[in-house]
CSV table of N, CA and C in Angstrom, one decimal:
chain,number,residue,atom,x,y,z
A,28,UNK,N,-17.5,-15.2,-11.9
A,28,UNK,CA,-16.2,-14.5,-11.9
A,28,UNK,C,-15.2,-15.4,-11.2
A,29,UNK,N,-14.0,-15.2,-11.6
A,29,UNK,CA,-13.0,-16.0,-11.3
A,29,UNK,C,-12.3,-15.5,-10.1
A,30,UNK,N,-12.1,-16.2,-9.2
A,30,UNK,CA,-11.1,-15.9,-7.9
A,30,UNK,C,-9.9,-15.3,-8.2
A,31,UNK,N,-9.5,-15.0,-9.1
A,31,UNK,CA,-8.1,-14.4,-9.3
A,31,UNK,C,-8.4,-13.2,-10.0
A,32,UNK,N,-10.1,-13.3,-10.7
A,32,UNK,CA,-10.6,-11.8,-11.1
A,32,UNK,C,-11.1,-11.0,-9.7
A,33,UNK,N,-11.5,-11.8,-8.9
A,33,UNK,CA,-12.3,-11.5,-7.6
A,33,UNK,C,-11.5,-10.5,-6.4
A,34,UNK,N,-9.8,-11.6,-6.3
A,34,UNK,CA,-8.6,-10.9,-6.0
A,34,UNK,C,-8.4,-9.8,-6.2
A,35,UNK,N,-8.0,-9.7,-7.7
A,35,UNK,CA,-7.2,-8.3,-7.7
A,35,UNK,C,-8.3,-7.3,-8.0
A,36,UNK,N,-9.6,-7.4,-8.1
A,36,UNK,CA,-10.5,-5.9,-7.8
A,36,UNK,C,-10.5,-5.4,-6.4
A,37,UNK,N,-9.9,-6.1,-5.5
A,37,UNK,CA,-9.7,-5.6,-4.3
A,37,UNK,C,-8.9,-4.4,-3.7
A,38,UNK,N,-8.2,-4.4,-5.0
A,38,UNK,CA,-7.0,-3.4,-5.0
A,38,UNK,C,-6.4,-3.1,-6.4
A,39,UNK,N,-5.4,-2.3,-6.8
A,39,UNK,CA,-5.1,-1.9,-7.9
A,39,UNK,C,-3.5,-1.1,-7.8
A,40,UNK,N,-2.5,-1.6,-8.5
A,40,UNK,CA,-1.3,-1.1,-8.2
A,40,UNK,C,-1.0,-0.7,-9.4
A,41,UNK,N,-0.3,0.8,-9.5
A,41,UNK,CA,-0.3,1.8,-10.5
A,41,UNK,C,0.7,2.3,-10.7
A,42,UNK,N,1.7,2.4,-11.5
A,42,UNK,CA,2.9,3.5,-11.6
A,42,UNK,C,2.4,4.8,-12.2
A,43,UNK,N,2.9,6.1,-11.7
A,43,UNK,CA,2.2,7.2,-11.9
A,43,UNK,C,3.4,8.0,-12.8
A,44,UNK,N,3.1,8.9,-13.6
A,44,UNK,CA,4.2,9.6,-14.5
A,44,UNK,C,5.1,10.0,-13.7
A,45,UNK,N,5.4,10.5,-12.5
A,45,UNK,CA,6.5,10.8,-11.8
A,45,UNK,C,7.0,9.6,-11.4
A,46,UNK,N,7.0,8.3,-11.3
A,46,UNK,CA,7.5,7.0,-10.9
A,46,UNK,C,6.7,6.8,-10.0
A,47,UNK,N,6.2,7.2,-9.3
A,47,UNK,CA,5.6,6.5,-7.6
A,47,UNK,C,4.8,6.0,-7.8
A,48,UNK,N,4.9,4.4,-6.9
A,48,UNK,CA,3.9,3.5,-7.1
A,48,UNK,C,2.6,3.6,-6.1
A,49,UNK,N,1.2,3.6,-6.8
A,49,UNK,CA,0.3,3.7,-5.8
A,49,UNK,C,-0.5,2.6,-6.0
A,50,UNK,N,-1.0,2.2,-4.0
A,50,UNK,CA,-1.4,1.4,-4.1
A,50,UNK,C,-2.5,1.5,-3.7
A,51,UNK,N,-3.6,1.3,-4.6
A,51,UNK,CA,-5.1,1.5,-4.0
A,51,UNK,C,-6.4,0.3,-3.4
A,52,UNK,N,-6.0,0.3,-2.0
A,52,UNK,CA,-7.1,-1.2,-1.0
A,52,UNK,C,-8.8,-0.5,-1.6
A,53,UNK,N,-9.5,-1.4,-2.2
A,53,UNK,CA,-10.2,-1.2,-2.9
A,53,UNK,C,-11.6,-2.0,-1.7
A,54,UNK,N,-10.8,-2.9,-0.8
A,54,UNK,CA,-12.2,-3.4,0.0
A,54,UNK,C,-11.1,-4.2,0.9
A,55,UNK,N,-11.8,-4.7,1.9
A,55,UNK,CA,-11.2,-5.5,3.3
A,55,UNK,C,-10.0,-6.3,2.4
A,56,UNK,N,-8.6,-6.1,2.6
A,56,UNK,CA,-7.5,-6.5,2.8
A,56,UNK,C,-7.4,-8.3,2.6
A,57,UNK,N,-7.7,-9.4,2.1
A,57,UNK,CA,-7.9,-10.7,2.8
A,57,UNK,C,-6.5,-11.1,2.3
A,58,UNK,N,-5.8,-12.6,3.0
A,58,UNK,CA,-4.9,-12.6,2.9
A,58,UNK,C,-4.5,-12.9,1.6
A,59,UNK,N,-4.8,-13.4,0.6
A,59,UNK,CA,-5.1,-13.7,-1.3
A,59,UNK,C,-4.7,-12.4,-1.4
A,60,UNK,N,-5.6,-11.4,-1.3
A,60,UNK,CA,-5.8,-10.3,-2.1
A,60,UNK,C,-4.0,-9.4,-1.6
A,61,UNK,N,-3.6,-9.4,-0.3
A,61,UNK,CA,-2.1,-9.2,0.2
A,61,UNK,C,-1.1,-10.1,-0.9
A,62,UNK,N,-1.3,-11.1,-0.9
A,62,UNK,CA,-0.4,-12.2,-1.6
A,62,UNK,C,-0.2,-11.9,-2.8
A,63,UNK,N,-1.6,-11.5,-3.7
A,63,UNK,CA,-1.7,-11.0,-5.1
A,63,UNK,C,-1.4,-10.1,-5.8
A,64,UNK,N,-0.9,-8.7,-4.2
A,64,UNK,CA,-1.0,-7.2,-4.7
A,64,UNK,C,1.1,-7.3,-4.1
A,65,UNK,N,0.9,-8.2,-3.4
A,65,UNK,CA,2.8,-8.0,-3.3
A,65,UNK,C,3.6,-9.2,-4.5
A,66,UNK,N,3.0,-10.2,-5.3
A,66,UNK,CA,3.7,-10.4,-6.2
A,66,UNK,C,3.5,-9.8,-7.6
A,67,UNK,N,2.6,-9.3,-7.3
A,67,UNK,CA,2.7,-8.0,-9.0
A,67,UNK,C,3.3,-7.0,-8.2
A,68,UNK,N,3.4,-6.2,-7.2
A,68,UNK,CA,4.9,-5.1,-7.2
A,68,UNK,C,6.3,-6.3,-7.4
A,69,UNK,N,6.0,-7.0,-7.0
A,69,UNK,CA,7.3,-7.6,-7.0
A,69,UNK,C,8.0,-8.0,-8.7
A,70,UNK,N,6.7,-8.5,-8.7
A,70,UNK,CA,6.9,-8.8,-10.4
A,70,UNK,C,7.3,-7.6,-11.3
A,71,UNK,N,6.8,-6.5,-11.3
A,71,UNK,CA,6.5,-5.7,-12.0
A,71,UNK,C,7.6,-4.2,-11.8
A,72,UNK,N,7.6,-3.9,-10.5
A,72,UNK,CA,8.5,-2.6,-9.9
A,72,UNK,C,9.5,-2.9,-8.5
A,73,UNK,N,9.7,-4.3,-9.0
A,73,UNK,CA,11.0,-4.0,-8.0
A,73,UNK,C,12.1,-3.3,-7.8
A,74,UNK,N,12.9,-2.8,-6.9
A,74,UNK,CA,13.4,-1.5,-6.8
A,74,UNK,C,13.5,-0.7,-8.1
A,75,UNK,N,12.3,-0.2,-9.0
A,75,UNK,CA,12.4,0.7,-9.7
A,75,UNK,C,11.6,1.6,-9.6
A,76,UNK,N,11.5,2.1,-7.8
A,76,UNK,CA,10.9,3.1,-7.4
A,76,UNK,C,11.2,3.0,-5.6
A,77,UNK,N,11.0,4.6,-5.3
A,77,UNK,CA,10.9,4.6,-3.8
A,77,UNK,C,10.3,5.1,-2.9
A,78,UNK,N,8.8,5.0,-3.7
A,78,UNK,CA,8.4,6.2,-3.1
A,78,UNK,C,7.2,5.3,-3.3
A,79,UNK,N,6.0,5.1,-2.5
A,79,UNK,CA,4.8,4.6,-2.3
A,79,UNK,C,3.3,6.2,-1.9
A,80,UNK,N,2.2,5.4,-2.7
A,80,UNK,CA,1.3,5.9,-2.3
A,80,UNK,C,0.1,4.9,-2.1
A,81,UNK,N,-0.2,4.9,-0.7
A,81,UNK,CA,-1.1,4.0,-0.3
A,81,UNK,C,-2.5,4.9,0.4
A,82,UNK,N,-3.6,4.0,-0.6
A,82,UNK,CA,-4.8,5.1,-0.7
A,82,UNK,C,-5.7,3.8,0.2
A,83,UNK,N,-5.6,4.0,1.3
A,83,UNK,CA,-6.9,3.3,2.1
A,83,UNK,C,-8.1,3.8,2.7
A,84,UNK,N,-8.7,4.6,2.0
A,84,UNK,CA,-10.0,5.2,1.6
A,84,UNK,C,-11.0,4.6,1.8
A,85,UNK,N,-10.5,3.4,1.3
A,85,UNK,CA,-11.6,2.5,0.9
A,85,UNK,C,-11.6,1.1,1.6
A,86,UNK,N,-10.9,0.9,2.3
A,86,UNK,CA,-10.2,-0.3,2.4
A,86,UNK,C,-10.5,-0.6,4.1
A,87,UNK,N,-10.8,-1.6,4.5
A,87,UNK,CA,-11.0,-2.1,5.5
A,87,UNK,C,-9.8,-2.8,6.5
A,88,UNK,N,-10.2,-3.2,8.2
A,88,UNK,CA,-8.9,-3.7,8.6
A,88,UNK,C,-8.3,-5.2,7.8
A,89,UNK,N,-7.3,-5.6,7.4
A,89,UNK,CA,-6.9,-6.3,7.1
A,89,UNK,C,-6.7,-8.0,8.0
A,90,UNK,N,-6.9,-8.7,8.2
A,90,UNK,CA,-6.5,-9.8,9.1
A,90,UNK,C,-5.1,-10.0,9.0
A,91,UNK,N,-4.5,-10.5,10.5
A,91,UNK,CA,-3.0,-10.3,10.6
A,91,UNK,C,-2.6,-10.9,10.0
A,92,UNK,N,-2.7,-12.0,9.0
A,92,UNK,CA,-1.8,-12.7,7.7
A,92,UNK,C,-1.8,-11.7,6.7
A,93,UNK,N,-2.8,-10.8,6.2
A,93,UNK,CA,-2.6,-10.1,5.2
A,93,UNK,C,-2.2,-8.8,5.8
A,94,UNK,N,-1.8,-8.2,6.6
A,94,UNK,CA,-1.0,-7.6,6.9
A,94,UNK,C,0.4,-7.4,7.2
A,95,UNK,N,1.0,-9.1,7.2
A,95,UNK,CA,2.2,-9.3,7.5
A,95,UNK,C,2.7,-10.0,6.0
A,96,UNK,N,1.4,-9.9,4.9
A,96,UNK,CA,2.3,-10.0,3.8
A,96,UNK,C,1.9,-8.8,3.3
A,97,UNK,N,1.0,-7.6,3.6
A,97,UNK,CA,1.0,-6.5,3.4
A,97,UNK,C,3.0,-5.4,3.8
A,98,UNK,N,3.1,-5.9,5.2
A,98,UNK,CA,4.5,-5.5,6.0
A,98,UNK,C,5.6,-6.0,4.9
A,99,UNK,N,5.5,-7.4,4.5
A,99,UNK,CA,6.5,-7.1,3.4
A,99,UNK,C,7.1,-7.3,1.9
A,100,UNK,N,5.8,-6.7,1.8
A,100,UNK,CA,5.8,-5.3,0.3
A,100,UNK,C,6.7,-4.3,0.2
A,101,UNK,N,6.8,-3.8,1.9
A,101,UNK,CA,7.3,-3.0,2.1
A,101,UNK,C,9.0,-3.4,2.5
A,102,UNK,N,9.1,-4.3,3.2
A,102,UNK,CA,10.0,-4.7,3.5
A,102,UNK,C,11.1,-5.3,2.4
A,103,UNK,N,10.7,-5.7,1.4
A,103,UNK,CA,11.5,-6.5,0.0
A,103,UNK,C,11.6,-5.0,-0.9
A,104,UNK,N,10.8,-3.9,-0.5
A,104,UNK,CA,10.8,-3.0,-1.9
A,104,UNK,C,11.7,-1.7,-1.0
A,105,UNK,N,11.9,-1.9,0.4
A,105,UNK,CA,13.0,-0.8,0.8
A,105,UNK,C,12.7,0.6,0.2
A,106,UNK,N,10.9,1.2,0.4
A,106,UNK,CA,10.5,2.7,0.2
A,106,UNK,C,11.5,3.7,0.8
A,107,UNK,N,11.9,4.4,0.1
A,107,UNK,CA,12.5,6.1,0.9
A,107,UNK,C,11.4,6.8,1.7
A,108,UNK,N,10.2,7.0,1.2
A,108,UNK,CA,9.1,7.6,1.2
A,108,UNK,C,7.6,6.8,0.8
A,109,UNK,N,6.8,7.0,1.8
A,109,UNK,CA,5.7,6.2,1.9
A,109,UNK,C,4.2,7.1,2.3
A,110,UNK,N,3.6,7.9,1.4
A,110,UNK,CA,2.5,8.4,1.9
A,110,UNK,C,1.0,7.7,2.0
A,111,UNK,N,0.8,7.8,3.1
A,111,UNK,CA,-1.2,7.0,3.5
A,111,UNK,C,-1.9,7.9,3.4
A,112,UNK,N,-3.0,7.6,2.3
A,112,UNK,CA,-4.3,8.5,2.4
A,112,UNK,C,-5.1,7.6,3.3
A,113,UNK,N,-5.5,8.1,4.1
A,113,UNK,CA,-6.9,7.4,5.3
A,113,UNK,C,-8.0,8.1,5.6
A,114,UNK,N,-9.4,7.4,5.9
A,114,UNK,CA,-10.1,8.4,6.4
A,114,UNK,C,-10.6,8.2,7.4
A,115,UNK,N,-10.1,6.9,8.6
A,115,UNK,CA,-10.5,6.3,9.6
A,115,UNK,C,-9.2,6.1,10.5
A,116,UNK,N,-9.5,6.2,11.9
A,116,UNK,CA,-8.5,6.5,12.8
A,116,UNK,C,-8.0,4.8,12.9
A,117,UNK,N,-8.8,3.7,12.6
A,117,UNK,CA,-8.3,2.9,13.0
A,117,UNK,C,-7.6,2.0,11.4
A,118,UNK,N,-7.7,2.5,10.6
A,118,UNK,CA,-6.6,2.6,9.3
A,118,UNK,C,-5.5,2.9,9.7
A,119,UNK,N,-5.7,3.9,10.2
A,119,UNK,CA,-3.9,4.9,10.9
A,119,UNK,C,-3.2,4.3,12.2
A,120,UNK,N,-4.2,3.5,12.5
A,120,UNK,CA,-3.4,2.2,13.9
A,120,UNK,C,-2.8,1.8,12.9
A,121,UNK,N,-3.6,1.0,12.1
A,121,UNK,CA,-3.1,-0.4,11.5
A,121,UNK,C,-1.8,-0.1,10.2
A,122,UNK,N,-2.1,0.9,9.6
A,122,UNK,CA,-0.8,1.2,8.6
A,122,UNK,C,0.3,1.7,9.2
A,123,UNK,N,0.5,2.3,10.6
A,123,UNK,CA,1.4,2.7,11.8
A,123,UNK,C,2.2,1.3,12.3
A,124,UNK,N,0.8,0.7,12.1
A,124,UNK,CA,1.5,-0.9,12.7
A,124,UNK,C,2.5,-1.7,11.8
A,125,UNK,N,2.1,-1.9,10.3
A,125,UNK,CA,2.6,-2.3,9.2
A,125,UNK,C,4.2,-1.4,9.4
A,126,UNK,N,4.0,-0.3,8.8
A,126,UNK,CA,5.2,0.2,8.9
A,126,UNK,C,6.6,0.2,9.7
A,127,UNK,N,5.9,-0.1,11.2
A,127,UNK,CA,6.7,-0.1,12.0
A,127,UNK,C,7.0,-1.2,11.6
A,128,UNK,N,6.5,-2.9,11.5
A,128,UNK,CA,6.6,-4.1,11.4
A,128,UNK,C,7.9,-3.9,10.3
A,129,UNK,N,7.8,-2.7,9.2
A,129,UNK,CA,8.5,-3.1,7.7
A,129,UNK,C,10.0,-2.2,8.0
A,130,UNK,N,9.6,-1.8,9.5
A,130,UNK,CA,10.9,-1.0,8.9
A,130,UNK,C,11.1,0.5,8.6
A,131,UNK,N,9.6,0.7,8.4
A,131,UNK,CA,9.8,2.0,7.7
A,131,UNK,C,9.8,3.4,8.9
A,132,UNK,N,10.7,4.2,8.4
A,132,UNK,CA,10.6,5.4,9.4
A,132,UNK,C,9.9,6.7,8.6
A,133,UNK,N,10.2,7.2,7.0
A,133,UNK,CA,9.7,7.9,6.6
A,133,UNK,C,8.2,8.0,5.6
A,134,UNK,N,7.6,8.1,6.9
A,134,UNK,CA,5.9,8.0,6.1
A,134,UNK,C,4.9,9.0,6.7
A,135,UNK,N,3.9,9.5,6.4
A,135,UNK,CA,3.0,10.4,6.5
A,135,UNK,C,1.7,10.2,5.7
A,136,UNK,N,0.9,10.7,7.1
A,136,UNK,CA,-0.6,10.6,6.6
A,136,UNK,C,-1.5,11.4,6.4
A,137,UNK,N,-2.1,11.2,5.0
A,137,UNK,CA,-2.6,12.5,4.3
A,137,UNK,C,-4.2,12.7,4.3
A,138,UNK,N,-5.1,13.7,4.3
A,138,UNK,CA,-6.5,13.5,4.0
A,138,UNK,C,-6.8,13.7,2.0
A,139,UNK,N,-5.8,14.1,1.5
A,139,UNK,CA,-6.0,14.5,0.2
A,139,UNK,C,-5.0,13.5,-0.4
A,140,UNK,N,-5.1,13.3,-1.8
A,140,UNK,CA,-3.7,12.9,-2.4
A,140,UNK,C,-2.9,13.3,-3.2
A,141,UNK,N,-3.4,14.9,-3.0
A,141,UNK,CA,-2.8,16.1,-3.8
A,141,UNK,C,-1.6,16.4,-2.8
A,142,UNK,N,-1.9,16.4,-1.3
A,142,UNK,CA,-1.4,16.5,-0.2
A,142,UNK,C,-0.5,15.5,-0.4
A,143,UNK,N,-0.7,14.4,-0.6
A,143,UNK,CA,0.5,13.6,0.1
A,143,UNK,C,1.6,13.4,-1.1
A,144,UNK,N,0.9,13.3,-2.5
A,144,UNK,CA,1.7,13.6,-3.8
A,144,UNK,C,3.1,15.0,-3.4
A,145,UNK,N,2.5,16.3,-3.7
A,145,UNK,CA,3.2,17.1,-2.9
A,145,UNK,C,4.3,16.6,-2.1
A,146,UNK,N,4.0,15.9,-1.2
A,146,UNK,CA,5.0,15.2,0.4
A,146,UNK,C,5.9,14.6,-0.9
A,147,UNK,N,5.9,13.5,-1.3
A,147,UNK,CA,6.3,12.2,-1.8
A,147,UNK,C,7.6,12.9,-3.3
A,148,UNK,N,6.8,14.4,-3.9
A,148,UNK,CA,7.9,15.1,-4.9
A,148,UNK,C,8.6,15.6,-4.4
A,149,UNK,N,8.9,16.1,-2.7
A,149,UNK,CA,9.8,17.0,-2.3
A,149,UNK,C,11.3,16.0,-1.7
């Protein structure tokens, strides 16, 4: 398998029928797999959305290089609205961390993504 096939199964970025882009950490964050998932938003949905769904369910802590290209994803795409699905307290450190790093003030963290969808239409 090829390292650039290897990368992007790590994660998966999706426009949903309502426009919101979701981003799903599919295993530990490395810094490639940060670098790979913020030039396809960039490539792909630059400000033609503002509203984020980040599903880290699955996803492990990130090392601080891929975190600070994780921080700006957020930071170049200027979200209105940013919902985290998490199921680990130390997810909710580290996406608290990101956000603060990006800037962002309106975000919330969901156990559902029915829950946080909801959040992100109103």
């Amino acid at each position: 398998m090829s390292i650039k096939k290897r990368v992007q199964e790590k994660f998966s970025v999706t426009v949903l029928k309502n426009g919101i882009i979701k981003l799903v950490e599919q295993a530990k964050p490395t810094e490639n797999s940060a670098i790979a998932m913020r030039e396809q938003i960039l490539k792909k949905y630059k400000n033609k959305n503002t509203k984020f769904l980040v599903d880290l369910r699955f996803a492990g802590i990130p090392p601080s290089r891929a975190r600070k290209n994780i921080s700006n994803i957020f930071l170049e795409n200027k979200p209105d609205k940013v919902a985290v699905l998490f199921d680990h307290v130390s997810l909710r450190v580290m996406a608290k961390f990101i956000m603060s790093a990006a800037g962002i003030k309106n975000f919330k963290f969901f156990k559902t993504e029915k829950e946080a969808l909801d959040w992100l239409k109103k």
